[in-house]
CSV table of C-alpha atoms in Angstrom, one decimal:
chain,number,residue,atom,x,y,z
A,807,UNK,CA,53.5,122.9,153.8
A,808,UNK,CA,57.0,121.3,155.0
A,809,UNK,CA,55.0,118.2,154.5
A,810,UNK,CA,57.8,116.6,152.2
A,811,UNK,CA,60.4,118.0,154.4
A,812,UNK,CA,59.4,116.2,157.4
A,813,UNK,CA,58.7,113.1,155.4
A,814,UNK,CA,62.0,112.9,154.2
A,815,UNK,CA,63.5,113.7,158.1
A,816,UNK,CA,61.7,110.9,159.0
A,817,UNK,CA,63.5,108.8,156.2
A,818,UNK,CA,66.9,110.1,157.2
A,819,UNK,CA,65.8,108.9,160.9
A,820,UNK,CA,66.7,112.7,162.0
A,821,UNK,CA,64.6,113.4,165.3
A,822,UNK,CA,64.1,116.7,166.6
A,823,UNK,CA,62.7,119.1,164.4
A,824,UNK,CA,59.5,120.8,163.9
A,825,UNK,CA,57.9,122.3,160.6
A,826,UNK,CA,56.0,125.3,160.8
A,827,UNK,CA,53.9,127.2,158.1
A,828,UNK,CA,52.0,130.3,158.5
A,829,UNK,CA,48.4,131.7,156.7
A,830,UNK,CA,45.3,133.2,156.5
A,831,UNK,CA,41.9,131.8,157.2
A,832,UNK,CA,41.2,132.1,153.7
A,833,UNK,CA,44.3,129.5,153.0
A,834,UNK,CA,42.4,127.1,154.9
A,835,UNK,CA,39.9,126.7,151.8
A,836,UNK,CA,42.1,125.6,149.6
A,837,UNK,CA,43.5,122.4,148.3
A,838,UNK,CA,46.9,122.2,149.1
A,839,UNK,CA,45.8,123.0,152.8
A,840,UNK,CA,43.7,120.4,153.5
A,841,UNK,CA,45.8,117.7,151.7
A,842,UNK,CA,48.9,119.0,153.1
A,843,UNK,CA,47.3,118.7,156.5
A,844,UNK,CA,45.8,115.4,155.9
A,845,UNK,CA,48.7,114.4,154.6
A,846,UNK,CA,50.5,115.2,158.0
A,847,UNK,CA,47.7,114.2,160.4
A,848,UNK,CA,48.3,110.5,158.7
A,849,UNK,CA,51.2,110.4,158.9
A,850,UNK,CA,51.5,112.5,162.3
A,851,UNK,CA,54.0,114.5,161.4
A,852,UNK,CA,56.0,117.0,163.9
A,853,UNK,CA,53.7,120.4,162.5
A,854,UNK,CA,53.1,123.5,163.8
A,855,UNK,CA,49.9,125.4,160.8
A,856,UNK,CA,49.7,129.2,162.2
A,857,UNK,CA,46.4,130.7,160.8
A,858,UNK,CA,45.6,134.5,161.1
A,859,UNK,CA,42.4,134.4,161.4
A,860,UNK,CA,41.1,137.8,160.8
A,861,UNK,CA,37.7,137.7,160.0
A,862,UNK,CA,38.3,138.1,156.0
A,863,UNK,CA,39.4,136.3,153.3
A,864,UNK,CA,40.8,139.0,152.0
A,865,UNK,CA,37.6,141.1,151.6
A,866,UNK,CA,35.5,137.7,152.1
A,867,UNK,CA,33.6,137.2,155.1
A,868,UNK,CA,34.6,134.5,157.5
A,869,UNK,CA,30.5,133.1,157.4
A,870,UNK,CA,30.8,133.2,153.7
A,871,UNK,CA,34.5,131.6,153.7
A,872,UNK,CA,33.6,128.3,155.7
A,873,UNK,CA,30.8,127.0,157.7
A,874,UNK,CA,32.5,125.9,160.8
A,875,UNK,CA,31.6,128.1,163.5
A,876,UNK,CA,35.4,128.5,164.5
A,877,UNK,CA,38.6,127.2,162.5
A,878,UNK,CA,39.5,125.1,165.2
A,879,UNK,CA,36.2,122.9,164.7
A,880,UNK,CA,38.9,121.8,161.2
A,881,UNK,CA,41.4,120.5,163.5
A,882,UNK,CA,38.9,117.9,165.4
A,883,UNK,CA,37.9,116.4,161.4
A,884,UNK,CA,42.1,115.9,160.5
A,885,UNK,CA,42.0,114.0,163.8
A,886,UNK,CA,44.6,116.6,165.7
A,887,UNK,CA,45.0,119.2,168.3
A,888,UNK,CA,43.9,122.7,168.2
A,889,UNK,CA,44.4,125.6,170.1
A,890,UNK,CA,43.1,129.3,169.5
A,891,UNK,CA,44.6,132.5,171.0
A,892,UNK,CA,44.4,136.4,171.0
A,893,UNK,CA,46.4,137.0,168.1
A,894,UNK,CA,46.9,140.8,169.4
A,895,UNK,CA,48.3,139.6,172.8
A,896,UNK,CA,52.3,138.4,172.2
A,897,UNK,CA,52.9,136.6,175.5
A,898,UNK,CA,49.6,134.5,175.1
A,899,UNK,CA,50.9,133.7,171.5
A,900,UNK,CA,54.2,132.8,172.4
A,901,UNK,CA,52.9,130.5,175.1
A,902,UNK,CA,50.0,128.8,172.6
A,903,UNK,CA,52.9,128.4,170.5
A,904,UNK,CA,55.6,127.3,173.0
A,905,UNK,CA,53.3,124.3,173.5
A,906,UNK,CA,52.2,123.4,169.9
A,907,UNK,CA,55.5,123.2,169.3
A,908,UNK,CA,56.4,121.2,172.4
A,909,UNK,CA,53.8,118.8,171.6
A,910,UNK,CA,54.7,118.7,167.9
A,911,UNK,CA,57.9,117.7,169.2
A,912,UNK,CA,56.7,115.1,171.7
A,913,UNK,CA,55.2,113.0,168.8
A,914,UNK,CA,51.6,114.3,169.1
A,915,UNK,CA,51.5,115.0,165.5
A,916,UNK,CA,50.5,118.3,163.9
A,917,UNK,CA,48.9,121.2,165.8
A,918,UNK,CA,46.7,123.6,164.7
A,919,UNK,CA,47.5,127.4,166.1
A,920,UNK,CA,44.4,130.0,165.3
A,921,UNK,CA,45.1,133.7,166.1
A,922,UNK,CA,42.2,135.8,166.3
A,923,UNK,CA,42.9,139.0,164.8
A,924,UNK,CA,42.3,141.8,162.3
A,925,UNK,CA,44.0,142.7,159.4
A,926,UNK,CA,44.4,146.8,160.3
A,927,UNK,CA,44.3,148.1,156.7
A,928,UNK,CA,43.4,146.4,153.6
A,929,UNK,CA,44.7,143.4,151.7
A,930,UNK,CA,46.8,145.4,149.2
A,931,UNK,CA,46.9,148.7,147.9
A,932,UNK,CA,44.1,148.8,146.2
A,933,UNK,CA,41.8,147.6,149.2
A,934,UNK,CA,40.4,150.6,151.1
A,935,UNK,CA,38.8,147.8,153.8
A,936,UNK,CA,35.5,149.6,153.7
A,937,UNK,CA,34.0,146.2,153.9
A,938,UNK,CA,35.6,146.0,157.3
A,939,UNK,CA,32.8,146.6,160.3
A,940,UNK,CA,34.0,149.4,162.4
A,941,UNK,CA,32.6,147.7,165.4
A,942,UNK,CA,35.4,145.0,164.8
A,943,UNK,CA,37.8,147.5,163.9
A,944,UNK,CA,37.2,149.0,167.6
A,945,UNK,CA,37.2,146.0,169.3
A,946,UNK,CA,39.5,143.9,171.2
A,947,UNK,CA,40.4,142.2,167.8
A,948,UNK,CA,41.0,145.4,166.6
A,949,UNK,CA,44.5,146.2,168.7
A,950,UNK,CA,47.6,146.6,166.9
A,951,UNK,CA,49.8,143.8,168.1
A,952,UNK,CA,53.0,145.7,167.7
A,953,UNK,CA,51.3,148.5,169.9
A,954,UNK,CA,50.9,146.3,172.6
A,955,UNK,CA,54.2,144.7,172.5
A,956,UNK,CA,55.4,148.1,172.7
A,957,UNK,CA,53.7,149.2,175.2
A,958,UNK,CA,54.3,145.7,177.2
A,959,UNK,CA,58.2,146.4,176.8
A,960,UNK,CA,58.0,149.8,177.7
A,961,UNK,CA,55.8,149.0,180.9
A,962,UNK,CA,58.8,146.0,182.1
A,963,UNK,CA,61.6,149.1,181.3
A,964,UNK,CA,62.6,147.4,178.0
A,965,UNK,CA,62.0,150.3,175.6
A,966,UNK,CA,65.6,150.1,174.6
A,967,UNK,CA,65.1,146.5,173.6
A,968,UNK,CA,62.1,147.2,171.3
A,969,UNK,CA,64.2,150.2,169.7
A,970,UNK,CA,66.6,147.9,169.0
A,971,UNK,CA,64.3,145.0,167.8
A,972,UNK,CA,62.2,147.7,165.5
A,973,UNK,CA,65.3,148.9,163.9
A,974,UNK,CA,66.3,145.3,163.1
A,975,UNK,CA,62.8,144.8,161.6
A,976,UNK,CA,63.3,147.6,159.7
A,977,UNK,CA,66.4,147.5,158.2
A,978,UNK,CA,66.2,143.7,157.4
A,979,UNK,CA,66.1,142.9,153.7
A,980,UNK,CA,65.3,139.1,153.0
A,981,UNK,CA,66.8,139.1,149.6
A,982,UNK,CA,70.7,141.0,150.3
């Protein structure tokens, strides 16, 4: 969490920004997660947490991970906002997120993002996903976010943009 990093804004009287952190549902039963949020609903600090929430922890699932019915019931015990959204469906995240971010900014403390979706192969190489329901796999859930977006820029006549934007992706390397 940016939890220190928003602390020490706050010290340095800087106004303006906005932490953001990103993780899976099974991140959300760990230590660090719930004092970090804590932490930052005390203190109401400008956060944006991001949680994929795709049904697994990895090959754990979600009823055997936590015993909330939906991750956004955790939001309502740190005291803050939560919002959930189709994780496949980009427009519907960017707007969740424009206004997490917006309120964030606004001094409404942290907000808690949850984007339903599934993880479309297995957690690492060794994962075949078998565990996976293929009821799930076929559903809505199911999509492949970058297939939509695809086919959302192709459908407004911006398939030269997403060439461009998927060679970027590509070819970007974190580390040169």
């Amino acid at each position: 969490f940016p939890v220190t990093i928003l602390l020490a804004k706050r010290m340095k009287k800087e106004k303006g920004s906005v932490g953001l952190t990103c993780l899976g549902d099974g991140a959300t039963s760990t230590g660090s997660f719930h004092e970090g949020l804590n932490v930052a609903a005390v203190e109401k600090l400008p956060l944006v947490v991001v949680v994929a929430d795709n049904a697994y922890a990895y090959s754990t699932p979600k009823d055997r991970q936590f015993a909330c019915a939906d991750l956004l019931d955790r939001a309502k015990g740190y005291g803050i906002e939560g919002e959930g959204v189709d994780g496949t469906d980009p427009e519907a995240c960017l707007n969740v997120l424009g206004r997490a971010v917006q309120k964030a900014r606004e001094g409404s403390g942290p907000q808690l993002v949850v984007g339903r979706l599934l993880r479309l192969c297995g957690h690492g190489e060794h994962d075949d996903d078998l565990y996976v329901e293929k009821d799930l796999k076929n559903s809505e859930r199911g999509r492949d976010c970058l297939g939509v977006m695809e086919k959302m820029t192709q459908d407004r006549g911006m398939g030269k943009d997403w060439e461009k934007w998927k060679e970027s992706a590509q070819s970007f390397h974190p580390l040169s």
